[in-house]
Every structure is written in structure tokens, then in C-alpha cells.
mmCIF file of C-alpha atoms in Angstrom:
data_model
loop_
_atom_site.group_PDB
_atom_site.id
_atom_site.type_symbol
_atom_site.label_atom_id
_atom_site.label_comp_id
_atom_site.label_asym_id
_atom_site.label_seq_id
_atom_site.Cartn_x
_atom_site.Cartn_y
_atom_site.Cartn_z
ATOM 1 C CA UNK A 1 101.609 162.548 184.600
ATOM 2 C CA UNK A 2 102.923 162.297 181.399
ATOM 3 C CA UNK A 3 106.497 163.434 180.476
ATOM 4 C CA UNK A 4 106.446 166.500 177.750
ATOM 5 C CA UNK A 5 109.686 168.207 176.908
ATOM 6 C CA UNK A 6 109.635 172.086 177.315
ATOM 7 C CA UNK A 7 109.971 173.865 174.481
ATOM 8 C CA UNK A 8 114.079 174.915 173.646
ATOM 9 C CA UNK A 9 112.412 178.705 175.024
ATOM 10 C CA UNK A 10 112.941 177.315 178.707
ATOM 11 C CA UNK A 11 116.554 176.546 178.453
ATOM 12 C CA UNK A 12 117.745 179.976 176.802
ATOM 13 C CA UNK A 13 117.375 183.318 177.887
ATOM 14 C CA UNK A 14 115.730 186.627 175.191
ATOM 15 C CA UNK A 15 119.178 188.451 176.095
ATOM 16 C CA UNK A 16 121.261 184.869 174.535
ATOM 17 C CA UNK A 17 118.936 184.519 172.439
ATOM 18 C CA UNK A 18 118.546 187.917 170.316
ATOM 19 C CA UNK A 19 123.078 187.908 170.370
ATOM 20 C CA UNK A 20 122.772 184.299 168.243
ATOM 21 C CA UNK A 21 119.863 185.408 165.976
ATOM 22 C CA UNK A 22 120.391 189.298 165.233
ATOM 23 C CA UNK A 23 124.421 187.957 164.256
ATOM 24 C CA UNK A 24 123.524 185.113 162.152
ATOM 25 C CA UNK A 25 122.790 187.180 158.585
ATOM 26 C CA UNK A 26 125.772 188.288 158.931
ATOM 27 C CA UNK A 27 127.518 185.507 160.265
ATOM 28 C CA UNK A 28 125.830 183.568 157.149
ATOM 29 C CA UNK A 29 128.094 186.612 154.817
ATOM 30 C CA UNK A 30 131.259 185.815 156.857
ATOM 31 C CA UNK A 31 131.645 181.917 156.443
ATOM 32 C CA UNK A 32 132.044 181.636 160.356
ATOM 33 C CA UNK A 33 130.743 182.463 163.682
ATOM 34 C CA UNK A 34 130.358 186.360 164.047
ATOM 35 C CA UNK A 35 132.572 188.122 166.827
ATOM 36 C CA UNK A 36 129.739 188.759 168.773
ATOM 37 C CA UNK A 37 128.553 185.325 168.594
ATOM 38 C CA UNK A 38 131.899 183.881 169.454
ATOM 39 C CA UNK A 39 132.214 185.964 172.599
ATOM 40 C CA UNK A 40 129.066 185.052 173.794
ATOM 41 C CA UNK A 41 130.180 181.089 173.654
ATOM 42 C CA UNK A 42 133.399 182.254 175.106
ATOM 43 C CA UNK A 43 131.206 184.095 177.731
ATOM 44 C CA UNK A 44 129.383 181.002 178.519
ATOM 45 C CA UNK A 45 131.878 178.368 178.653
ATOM 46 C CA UNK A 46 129.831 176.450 175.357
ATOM 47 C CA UNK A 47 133.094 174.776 173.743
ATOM 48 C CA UNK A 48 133.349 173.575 177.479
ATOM 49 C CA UNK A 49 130.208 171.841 177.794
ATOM 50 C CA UNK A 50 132.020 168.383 177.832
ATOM 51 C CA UNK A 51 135.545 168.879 178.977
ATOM 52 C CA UNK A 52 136.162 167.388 182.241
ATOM 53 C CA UNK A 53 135.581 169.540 184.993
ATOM 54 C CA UNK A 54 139.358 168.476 186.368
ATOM 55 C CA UNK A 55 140.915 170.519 183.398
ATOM 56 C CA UNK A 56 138.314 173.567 184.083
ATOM 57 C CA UNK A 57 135.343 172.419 182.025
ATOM 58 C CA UNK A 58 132.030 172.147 182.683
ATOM 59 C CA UNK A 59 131.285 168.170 182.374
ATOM 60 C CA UNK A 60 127.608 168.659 181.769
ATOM 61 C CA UNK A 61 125.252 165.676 182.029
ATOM 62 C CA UNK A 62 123.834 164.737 178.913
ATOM 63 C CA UNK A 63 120.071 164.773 179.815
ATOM 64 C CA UNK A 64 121.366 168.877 180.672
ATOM 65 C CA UNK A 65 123.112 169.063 177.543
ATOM 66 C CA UNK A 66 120.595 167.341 174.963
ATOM 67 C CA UNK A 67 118.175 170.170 176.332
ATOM 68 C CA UNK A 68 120.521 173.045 176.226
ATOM 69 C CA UNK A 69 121.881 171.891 172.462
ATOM 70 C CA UNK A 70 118.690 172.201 171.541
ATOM 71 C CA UNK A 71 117.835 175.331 172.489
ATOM 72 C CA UNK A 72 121.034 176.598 171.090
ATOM 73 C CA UNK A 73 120.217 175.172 167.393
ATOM 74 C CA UNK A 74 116.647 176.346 167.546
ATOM 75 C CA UNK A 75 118.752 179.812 167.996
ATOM 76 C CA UNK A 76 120.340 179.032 165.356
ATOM 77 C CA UNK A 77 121.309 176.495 163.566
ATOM 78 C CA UNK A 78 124.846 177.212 161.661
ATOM 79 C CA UNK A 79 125.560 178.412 165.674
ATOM 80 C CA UNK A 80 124.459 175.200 166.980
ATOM 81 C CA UNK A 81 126.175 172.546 165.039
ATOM 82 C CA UNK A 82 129.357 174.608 166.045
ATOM 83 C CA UNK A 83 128.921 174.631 169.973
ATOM 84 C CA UNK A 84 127.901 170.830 169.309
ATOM 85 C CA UNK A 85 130.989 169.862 166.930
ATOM 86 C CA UNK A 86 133.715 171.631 168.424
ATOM 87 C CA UNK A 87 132.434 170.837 172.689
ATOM 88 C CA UNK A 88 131.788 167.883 171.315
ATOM 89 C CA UNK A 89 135.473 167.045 170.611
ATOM 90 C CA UNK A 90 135.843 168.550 173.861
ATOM 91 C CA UNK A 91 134.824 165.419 175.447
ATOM 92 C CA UNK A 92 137.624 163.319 174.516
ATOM 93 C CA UNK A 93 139.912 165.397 177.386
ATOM 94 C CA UNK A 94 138.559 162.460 179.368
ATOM 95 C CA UNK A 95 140.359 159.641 177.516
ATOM 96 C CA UNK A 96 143.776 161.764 177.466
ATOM 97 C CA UNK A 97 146.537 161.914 179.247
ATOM 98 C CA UNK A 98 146.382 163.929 182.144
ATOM 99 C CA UNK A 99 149.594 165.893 181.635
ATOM 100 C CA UNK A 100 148.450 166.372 177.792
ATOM 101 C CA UNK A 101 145.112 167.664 178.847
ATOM 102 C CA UNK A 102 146.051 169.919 181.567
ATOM 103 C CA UNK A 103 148.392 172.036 178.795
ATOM 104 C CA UNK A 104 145.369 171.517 175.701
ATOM 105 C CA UNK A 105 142.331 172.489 178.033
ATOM 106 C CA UNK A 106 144.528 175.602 179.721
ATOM 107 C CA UNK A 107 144.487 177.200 176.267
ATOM 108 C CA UNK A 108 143.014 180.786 175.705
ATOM 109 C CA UNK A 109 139.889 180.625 173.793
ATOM 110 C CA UNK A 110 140.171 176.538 173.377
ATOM 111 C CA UNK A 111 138.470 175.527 170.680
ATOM 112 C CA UNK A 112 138.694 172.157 169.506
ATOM 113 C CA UNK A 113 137.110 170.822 165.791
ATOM 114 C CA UNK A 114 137.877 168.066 163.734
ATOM 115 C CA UNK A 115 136.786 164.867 161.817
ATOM 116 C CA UNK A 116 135.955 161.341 162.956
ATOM 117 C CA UNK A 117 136.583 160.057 158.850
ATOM 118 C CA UNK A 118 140.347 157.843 158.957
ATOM 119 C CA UNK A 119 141.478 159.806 156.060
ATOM 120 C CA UNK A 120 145.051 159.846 157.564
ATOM 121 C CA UNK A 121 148.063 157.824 158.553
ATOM 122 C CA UNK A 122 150.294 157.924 161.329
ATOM 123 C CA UNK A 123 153.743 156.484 161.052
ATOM 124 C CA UNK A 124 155.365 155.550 164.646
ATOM 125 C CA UNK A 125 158.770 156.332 164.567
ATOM 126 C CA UNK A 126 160.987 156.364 167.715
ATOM 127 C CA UNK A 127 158.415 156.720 170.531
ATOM 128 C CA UNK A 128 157.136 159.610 168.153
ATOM 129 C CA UNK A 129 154.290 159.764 165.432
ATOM 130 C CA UNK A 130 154.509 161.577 161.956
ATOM 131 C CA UNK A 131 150.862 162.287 160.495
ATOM 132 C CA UNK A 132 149.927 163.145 157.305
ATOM 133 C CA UNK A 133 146.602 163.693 155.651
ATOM 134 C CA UNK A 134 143.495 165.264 154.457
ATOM 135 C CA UNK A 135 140.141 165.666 156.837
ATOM 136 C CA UNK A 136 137.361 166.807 155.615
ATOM 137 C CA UNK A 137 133.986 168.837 157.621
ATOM 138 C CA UNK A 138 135.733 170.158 160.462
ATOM 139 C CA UNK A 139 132.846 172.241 161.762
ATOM 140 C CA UNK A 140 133.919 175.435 163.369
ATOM 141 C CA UNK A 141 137.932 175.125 161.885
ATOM 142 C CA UNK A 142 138.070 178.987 161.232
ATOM 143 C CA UNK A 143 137.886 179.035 165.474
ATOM 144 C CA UNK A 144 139.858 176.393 166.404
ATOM 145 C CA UNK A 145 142.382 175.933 168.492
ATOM 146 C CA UNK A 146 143.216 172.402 168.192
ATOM 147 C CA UNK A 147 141.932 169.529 165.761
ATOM 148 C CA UNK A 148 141.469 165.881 165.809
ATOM 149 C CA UNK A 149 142.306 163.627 163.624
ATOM 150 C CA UNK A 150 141.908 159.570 163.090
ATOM 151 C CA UNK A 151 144.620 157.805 161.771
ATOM 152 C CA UNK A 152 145.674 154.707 160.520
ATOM 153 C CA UNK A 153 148.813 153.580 162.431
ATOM 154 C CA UNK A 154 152.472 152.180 160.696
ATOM 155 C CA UNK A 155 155.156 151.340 161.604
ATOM 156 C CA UNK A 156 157.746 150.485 159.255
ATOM 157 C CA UNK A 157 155.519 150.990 156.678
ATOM 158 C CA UNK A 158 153.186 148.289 157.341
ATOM 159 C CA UNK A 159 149.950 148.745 159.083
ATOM 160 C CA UNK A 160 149.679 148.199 162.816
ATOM 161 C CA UNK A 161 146.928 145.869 163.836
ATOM 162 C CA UNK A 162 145.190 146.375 167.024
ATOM 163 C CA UNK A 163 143.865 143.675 169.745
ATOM 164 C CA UNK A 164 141.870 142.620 167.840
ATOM 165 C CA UNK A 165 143.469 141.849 164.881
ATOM 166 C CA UNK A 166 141.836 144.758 162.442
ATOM 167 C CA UNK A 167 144.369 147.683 161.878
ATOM 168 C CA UNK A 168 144.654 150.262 164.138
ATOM 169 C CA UNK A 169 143.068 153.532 163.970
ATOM 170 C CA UNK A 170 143.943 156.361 167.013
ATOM 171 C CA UNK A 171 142.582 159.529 167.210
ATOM 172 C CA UNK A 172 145.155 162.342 167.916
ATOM 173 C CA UNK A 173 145.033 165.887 169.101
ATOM 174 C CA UNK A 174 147.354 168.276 167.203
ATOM 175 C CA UNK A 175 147.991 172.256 167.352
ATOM 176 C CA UNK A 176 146.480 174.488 165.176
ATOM 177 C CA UNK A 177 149.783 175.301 163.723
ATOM 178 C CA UNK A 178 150.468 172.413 162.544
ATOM 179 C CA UNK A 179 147.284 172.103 160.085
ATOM 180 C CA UNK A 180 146.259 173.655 157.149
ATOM 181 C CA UNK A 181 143.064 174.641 156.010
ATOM 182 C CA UNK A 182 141.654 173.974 152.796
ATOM 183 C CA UNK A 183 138.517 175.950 151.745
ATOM 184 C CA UNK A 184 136.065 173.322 150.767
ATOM 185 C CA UNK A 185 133.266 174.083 152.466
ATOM 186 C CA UNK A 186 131.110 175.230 149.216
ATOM 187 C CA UNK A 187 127.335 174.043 150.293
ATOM 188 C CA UNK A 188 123.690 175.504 150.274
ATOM 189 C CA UNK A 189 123.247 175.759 154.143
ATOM 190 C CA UNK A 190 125.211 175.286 157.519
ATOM 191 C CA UNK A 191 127.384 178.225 155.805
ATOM 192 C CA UNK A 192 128.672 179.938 158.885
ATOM 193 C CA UNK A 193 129.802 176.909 160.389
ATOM 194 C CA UNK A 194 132.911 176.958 158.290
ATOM 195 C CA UNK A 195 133.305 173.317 158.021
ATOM 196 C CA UNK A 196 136.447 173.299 156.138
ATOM 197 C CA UNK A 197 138.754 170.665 155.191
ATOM 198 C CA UNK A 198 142.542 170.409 156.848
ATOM 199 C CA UNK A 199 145.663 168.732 156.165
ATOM 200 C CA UNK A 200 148.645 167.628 158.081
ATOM 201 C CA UNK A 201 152.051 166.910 155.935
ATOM 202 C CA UNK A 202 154.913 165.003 157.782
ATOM 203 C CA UNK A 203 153.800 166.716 161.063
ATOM 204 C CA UNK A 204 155.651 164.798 163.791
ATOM 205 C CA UNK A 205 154.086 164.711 167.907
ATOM 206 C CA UNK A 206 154.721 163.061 170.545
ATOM 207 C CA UNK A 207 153.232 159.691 170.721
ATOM 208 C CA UNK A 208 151.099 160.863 173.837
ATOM 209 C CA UNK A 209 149.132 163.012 171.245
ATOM 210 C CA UNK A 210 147.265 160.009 170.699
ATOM 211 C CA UNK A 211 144.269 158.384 172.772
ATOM 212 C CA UNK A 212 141.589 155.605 172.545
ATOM 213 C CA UNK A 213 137.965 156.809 172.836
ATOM 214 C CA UNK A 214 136.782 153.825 174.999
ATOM 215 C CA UNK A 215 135.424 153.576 178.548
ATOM 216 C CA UNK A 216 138.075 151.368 179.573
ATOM 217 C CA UNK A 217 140.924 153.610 178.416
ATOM 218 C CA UNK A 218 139.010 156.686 180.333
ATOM 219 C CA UNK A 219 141.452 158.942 182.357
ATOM 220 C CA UNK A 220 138.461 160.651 184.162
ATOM 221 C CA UNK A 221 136.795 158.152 186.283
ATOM 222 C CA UNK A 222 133.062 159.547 186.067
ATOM 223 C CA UNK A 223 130.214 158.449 184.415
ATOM 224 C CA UNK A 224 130.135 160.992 181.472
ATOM 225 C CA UNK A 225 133.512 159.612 179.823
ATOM 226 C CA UNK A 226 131.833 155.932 180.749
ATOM 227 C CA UNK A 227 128.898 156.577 178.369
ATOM 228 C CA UNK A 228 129.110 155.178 174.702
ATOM 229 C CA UNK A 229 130.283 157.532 172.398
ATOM 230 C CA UNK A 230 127.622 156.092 169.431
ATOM 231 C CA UNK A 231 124.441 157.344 171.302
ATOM 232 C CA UNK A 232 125.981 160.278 172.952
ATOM 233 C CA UNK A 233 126.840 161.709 169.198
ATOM 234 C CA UNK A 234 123.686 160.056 167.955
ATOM 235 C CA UNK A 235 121.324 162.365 170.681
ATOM 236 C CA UNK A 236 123.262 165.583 170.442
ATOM 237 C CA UNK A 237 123.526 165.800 166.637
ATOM 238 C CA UNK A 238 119.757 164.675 166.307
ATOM 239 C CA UNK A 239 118.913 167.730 168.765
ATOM 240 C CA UNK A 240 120.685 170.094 166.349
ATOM 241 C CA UNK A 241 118.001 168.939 163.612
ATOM 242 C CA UNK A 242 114.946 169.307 166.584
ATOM 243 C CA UNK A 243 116.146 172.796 167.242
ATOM 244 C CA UNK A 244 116.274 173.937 163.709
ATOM 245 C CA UNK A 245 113.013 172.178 162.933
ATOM 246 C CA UNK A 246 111.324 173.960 165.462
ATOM 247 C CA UNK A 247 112.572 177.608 164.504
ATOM 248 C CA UNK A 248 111.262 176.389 161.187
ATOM 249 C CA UNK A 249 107.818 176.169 162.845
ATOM 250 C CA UNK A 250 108.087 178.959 164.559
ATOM 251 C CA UNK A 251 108.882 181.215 161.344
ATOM 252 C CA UNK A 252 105.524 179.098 159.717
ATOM 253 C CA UNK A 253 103.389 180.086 162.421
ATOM 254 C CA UNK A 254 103.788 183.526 161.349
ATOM 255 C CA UNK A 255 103.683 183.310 157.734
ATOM 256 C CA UNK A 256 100.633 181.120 158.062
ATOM 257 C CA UNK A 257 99.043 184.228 159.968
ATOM 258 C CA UNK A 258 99.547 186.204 157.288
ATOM 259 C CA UNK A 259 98.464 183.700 154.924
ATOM 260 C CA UNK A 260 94.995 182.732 156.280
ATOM 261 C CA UNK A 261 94.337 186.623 155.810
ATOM 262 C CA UNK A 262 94.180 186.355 152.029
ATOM 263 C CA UNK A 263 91.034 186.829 150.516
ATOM 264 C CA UNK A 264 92.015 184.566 148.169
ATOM 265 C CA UNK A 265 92.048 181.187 150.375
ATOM 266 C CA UNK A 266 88.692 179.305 150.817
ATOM 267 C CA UNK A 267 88.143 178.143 154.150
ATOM 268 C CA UNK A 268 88.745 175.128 153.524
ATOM 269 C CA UNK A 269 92.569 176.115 152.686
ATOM 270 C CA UNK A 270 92.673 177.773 156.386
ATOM 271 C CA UNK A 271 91.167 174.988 157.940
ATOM 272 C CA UNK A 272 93.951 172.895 156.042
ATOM 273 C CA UNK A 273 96.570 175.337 157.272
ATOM 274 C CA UNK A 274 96.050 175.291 160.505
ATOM 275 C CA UNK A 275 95.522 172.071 161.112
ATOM 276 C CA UNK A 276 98.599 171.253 159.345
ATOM 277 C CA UNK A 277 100.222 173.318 161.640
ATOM 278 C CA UNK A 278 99.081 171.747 164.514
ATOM 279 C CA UNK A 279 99.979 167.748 163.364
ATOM 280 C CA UNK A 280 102.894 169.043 162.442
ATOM 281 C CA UNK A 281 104.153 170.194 165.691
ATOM 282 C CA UNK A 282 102.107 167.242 167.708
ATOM 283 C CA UNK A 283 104.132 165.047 165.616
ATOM 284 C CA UNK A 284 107.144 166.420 166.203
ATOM 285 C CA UNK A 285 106.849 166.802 170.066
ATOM 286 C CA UNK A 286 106.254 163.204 170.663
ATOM 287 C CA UNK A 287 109.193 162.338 168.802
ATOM 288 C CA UNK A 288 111.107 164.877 171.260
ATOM 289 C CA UNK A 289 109.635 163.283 174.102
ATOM 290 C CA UNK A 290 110.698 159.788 173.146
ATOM 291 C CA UNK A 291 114.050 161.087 172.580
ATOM 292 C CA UNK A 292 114.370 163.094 175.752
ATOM 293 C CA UNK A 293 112.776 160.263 177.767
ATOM 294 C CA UNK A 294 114.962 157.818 176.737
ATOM 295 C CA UNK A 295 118.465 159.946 177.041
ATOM 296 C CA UNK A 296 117.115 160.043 180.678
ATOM 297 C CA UNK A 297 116.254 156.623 181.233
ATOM 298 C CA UNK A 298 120.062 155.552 179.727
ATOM 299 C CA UNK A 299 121.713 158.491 181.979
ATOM 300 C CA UNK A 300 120.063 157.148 185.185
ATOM 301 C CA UNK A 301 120.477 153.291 184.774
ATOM 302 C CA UNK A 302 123.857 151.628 185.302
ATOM 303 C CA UNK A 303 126.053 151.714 181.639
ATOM 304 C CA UNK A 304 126.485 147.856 182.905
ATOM 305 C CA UNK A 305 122.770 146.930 182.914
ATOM 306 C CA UNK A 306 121.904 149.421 180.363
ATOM 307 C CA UNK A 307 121.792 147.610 176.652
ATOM 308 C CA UNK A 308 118.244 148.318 175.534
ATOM 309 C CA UNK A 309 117.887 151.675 176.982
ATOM 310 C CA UNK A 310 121.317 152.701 174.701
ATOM 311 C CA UNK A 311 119.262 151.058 171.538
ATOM 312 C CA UNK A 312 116.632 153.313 172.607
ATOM 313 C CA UNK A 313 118.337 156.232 172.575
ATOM 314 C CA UNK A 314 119.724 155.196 169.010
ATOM 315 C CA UNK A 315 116.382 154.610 167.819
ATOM 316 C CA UNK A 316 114.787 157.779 169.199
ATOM 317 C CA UNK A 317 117.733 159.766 168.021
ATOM 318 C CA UNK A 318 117.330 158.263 164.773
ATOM 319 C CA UNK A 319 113.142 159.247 164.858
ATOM 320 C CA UNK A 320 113.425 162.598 165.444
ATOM 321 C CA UNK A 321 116.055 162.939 162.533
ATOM 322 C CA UNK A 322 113.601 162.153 160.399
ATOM 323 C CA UNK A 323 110.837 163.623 161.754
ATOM 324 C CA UNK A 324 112.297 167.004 161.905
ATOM 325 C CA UNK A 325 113.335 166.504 158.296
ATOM 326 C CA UNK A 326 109.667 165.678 157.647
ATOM 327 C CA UNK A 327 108.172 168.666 159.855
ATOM 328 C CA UNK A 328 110.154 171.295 157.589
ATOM 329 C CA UNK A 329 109.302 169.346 154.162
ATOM 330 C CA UNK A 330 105.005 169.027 155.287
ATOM 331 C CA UNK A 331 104.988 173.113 155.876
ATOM 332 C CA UNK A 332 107.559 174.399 153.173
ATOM 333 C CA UNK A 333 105.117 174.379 150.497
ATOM 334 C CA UNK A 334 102.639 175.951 151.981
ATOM 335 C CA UNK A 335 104.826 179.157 152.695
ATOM 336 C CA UNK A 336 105.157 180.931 149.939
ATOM 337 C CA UNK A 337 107.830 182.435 147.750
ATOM 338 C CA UNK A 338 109.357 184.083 151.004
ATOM 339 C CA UNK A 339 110.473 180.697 152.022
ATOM 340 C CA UNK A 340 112.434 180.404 148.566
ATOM 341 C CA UNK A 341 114.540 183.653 149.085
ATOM 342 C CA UNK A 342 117.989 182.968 150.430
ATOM 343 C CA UNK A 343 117.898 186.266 152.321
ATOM 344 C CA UNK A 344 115.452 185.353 154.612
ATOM 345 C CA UNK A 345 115.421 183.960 158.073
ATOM 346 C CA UNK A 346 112.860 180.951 157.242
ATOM 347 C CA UNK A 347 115.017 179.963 153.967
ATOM 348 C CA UNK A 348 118.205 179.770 156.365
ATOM 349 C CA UNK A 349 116.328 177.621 157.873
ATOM 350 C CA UNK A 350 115.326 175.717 155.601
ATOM 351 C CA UNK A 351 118.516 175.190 153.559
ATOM 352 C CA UNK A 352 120.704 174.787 157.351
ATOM 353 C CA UNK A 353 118.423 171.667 158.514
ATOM 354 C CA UNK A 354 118.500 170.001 154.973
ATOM 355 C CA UNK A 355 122.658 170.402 154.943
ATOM 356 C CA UNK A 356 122.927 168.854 158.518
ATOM 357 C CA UNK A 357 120.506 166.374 158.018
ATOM 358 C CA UNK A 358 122.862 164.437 155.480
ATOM 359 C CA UNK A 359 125.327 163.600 158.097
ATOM 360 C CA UNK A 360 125.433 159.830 157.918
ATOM 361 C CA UNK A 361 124.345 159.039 161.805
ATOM 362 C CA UNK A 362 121.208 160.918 161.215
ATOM 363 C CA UNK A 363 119.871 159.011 157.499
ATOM 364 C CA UNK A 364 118.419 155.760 158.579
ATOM 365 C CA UNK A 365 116.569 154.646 161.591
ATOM 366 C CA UNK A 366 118.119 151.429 161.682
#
């Protein structure tokens, strides 16, 4: 039997479902998850997803949460990126140290967002660091409890070099009051995800702030904090860009309804409709089944004998990128002026898949 992935429908109930999309006009309006919204994730443990289950988290698998991030972009996809971003940055309580974690993870309404760019140093000075910086596209910063940060690390003034021998870069975790936000976040789609820049001036933590993202520095011994970060970020942002491709078919199906009722169209125009339809979302569930079949196939095979499964997953990832960018692009035309107004569902849409689709992991498929 051949494998087909369900539809993002099977992993998300009408009740989650209508909370996500009824909020998200208005969430658009706000610049930031709605209040409704945001208790629903706090409701369902979403900025959890990835936090070891030792500090109260949820450690889901990733063939479990490729499926579920789906669904929860094809809700929405402003909603989406956030729950991925910000659980996402969850993950790294497994490379921390235990007494750190314990005291981030135990916060009320944790939220954790941030930015993976080294646009920051961090000067080591007396068993402590001082940070300062600007990061930009920290998804979901308007909830955030927490942020992340990569830094260059001095000492002295001079750059620290690592093992081996390229300067050091350490990620750190830092308190929400000791970053500013800057509003920067000025772009045609992905609006409610409030991706704002932050800075950090002369802000001194303890050097146990810090952590390496690397399975042999993992403080949780299981196998989620053992798999590669590359494809693990690679799969869940390239679901984001499924989900929101396939609420853009959704929406078509609809409008091409109402379409193929105009007098107007020859027959040959509905045949061309529907049929492009059809390839379209062919096309774009075989790229979901490679992509789902091969996050499976890396999940269940030993990370030590596991090489060209991860380059499948890379590659797959990559593929349905593009292909959901392509989907949305082949129907768009063919919908109308109603796809062009900025007030409606199907534009959000539109404009929130071609704003996430420039993140750099998701361009090329090699």
C-alpha cells in the first residue's frame, strides 16, 4: 500500500480550528497573536511542543510534530510560524543546564522567540558574560518570555576561537527584561506574527546563560535533542509553507466554483480550471508524501547509521518549499480580483506564504 499523508484536517479539530481562523482578521489589525488565539496555545501546551518533558514539556516526536505544524499553518499561517518559531526555540531546554532550565521552563506563560543571525557579541568577563546587540525576525517577540540570541564570544577584546579554530559563536537565553524591542517588522504578509527586531546593551548574565546546540553537549539524553538541528528546522519550517499552500487551495476550490458558473467562460476555460485544480493539488501531495516519508524513515533509523536519510529529509524539505510556492503562483491568476484585496482570507494567504517563503533554508533545493 502506498504511503499518502492525510490531509492537515485529521490532525486538528473544527472547535481549534474555527478559534485560529475566526481571530486571524483581527489578529492581522493587531500586529500579534489575538488573546483568544494565545489562550488557545496556552490551552494546548503549543510553545511546549519541544521542551523536554523533564522540565514539563511535551517532547513531541517529530514525525507527530511535522503533522501537527502543519495542520496548525494550514489554520493559519501568521499563527503557525509563531507556534513553530517560538516551540521551536523551545527545544534548546535540552542542551541547557539543568538548573537553568528548570527556573526558564517553570515560567508562567513561557514563551521563548529569538534569532539564529550572530548579530551580537558577548564579552566574558569574570565567569560572567556582557551581551550587546541587535537581532532581527524574532517571530512571536510581542509574546515572549525569553529570547535567544547568538553571539560572538571575547574576551579581552579579542575574539574567542572555538575547537576548532573558527571563532566562537554561543547561543544564550536571556529575560525578557533585559531586551528591547525595536518595531521593524514593516512587511506585506506574516503580519501578526510580530517578528520584531531586539536589542541587548551591556546586559550582563551569568555565564551558564549560554549553551551549545550539539548532540554531544545534550543535557537530555533522548533521541529528540540527538537529532540534527539542520533538518529538524529544515522539515518544520517547510510544513509551515505546506499548510498555508493548502488553505490556499482550499480558498481556490471555492472561488473556482463560483467561477466555472460564469456564462462568460467557454468550456474549454472550465475544463482548464478544473483540471488545474486537480495537478495542482496531485502535485503538491506527492511532494508531502516524500517529505513526510522521509522525516519517518530518519526518525526510525539510528542518528549513527542515518546520513542519507537526513539528506533526504533536506531535500524533501527543500521540494515542498518550492512546490508550495509554485501551487499558490499556478492558481493565483486564475482567481480573480478577490484574490488581490488585502481584506480577504485568500489574499492573507497569499501575501503570508510569499513572506515566509523568503526565509533562507527554504530558497534553494540544494
Amino acid at each position: 500500500m502506498s504511503f499518502q499523508a492525510p490531509h492537515p484536517s485529521s490532525f486538528i479539530s473544527p472547535e481549534v480550528l474555527a478559534v485560529i481562523r475566526d481571530n486571524a482578521p483581527e489578529a492581522e489589525g493587531l500586529g500579534q497573536l489575538h488573546p483568544a488565539q494565545l489562550a488557545l496555545v496556552y490551552q494546548q501546551q503549543w510553545f511546549k511542543l519541544l521542551v523536554p518533558k523533564a522540565y514539563g514539556g511535551l517532547e513531541t516526536s517529530l514525525p507527530d510534530l511535522v503533522r501537527l505544524q502543519e495542520a496548525i499553518s494550514w489554520a493559519d499561517g501568521s499563527f503557525g510560524w509563531v507556534i513553530t518559531l517560538c516551540c521551536g526555540a523551545g527545544w534548546f531546554g535540552g542542551f541547557m543546564e539543568p538548573v537553568v532550565a528548570q527556573q526558564i521552563y517553570s515560567t508562567p506563560g513561557l514563551c521563548l522567540a529569538g534569532s539564529g543571525a550572530v548579530s551580537g557579541t558577548a564579552e566574558l568577563i569574570d565567569g560572567y558574560y556582557k551581551l550587546n546587540g541587535t537581532w532581527k525576525y524574532a517571530s512571536g517577540a510581542y509574546h515572549a518570555t525569553h529570547f535567544t540570541a547568538n553571539c560572538l564570544i571575547k574576551e579581552n577584546g579579542e575574539t574567542v576561537s572555538g575547537p576548532d579554530g573558527e571563532p566562537l559563536v554561543l547561543p544564550f537565553i536571556i529575560d525578557r527584561k533585559d531586551v528591547s524591542l525595536l518595531p521593524t517588522w514593516k512587511y506585506i504578509g506574516m503580519i501578526a506574527t510580530g517578528s520584531h527586531s531586539f536589542e541587548m546593551q551591556d546586559v550582563v548574565i551569568r555565564a551558564n546563560r549560554s549553551f551549545h546546540i550539539d548532540a554531544g553537549y545534550a543535557k537530555v539524553d533522548t533521541k529528540l535533542y540527538q537529532y540534527p538541528f539542520l533538518q529538524l528546522a529544515e522539515a518544520t519550517l517547510a510544513v509551515n509553507l505546506s499548510g498555508m499552500a493548502l488553505h490556499f487551495v482550499d480558498l481556490c476550490k471555492d472561488v473556482f466554483e463560483e467561477r466555472i458558473k460564469l456564462p462568460k467562460l467557454t468550456d474549454g476555460q472550465r475544463t482548464l480550471l478544473r483540471e488545474l485544480l486537480q495537478s495542482t493539488t496531485d502535485e503538491l501531495q506527492f511532494t508531502r508524501d516524500g517529505l513526510f516519508k522521509a522525516v519517518d524513515v530518519s526518525w526510525e533509523k539510528p542518528l549513527n547509521n542515518c546520513a542519507n536519510e537526513l539528506r533526504a529529509v533536506t531535500k524533501t524539505s527543500r521540494q515542498l518549499a518550492i512546490t508550495s510556492r509554485s501551487a499558490v503562483d499556478k492558481l493565483y491568476p486564475y482567481c480573480g480580483l478577490i484574490a488581490a484585496a488585502p481584506d480577504t482570507e485568500i489574499n492573507r494567504v497569499w501575501r503570508d506564504i510569499h513572506t515566509a517563503g523568503q526565509h533562507a533554508l527554504l530558497t534553494f533545493v540544494e
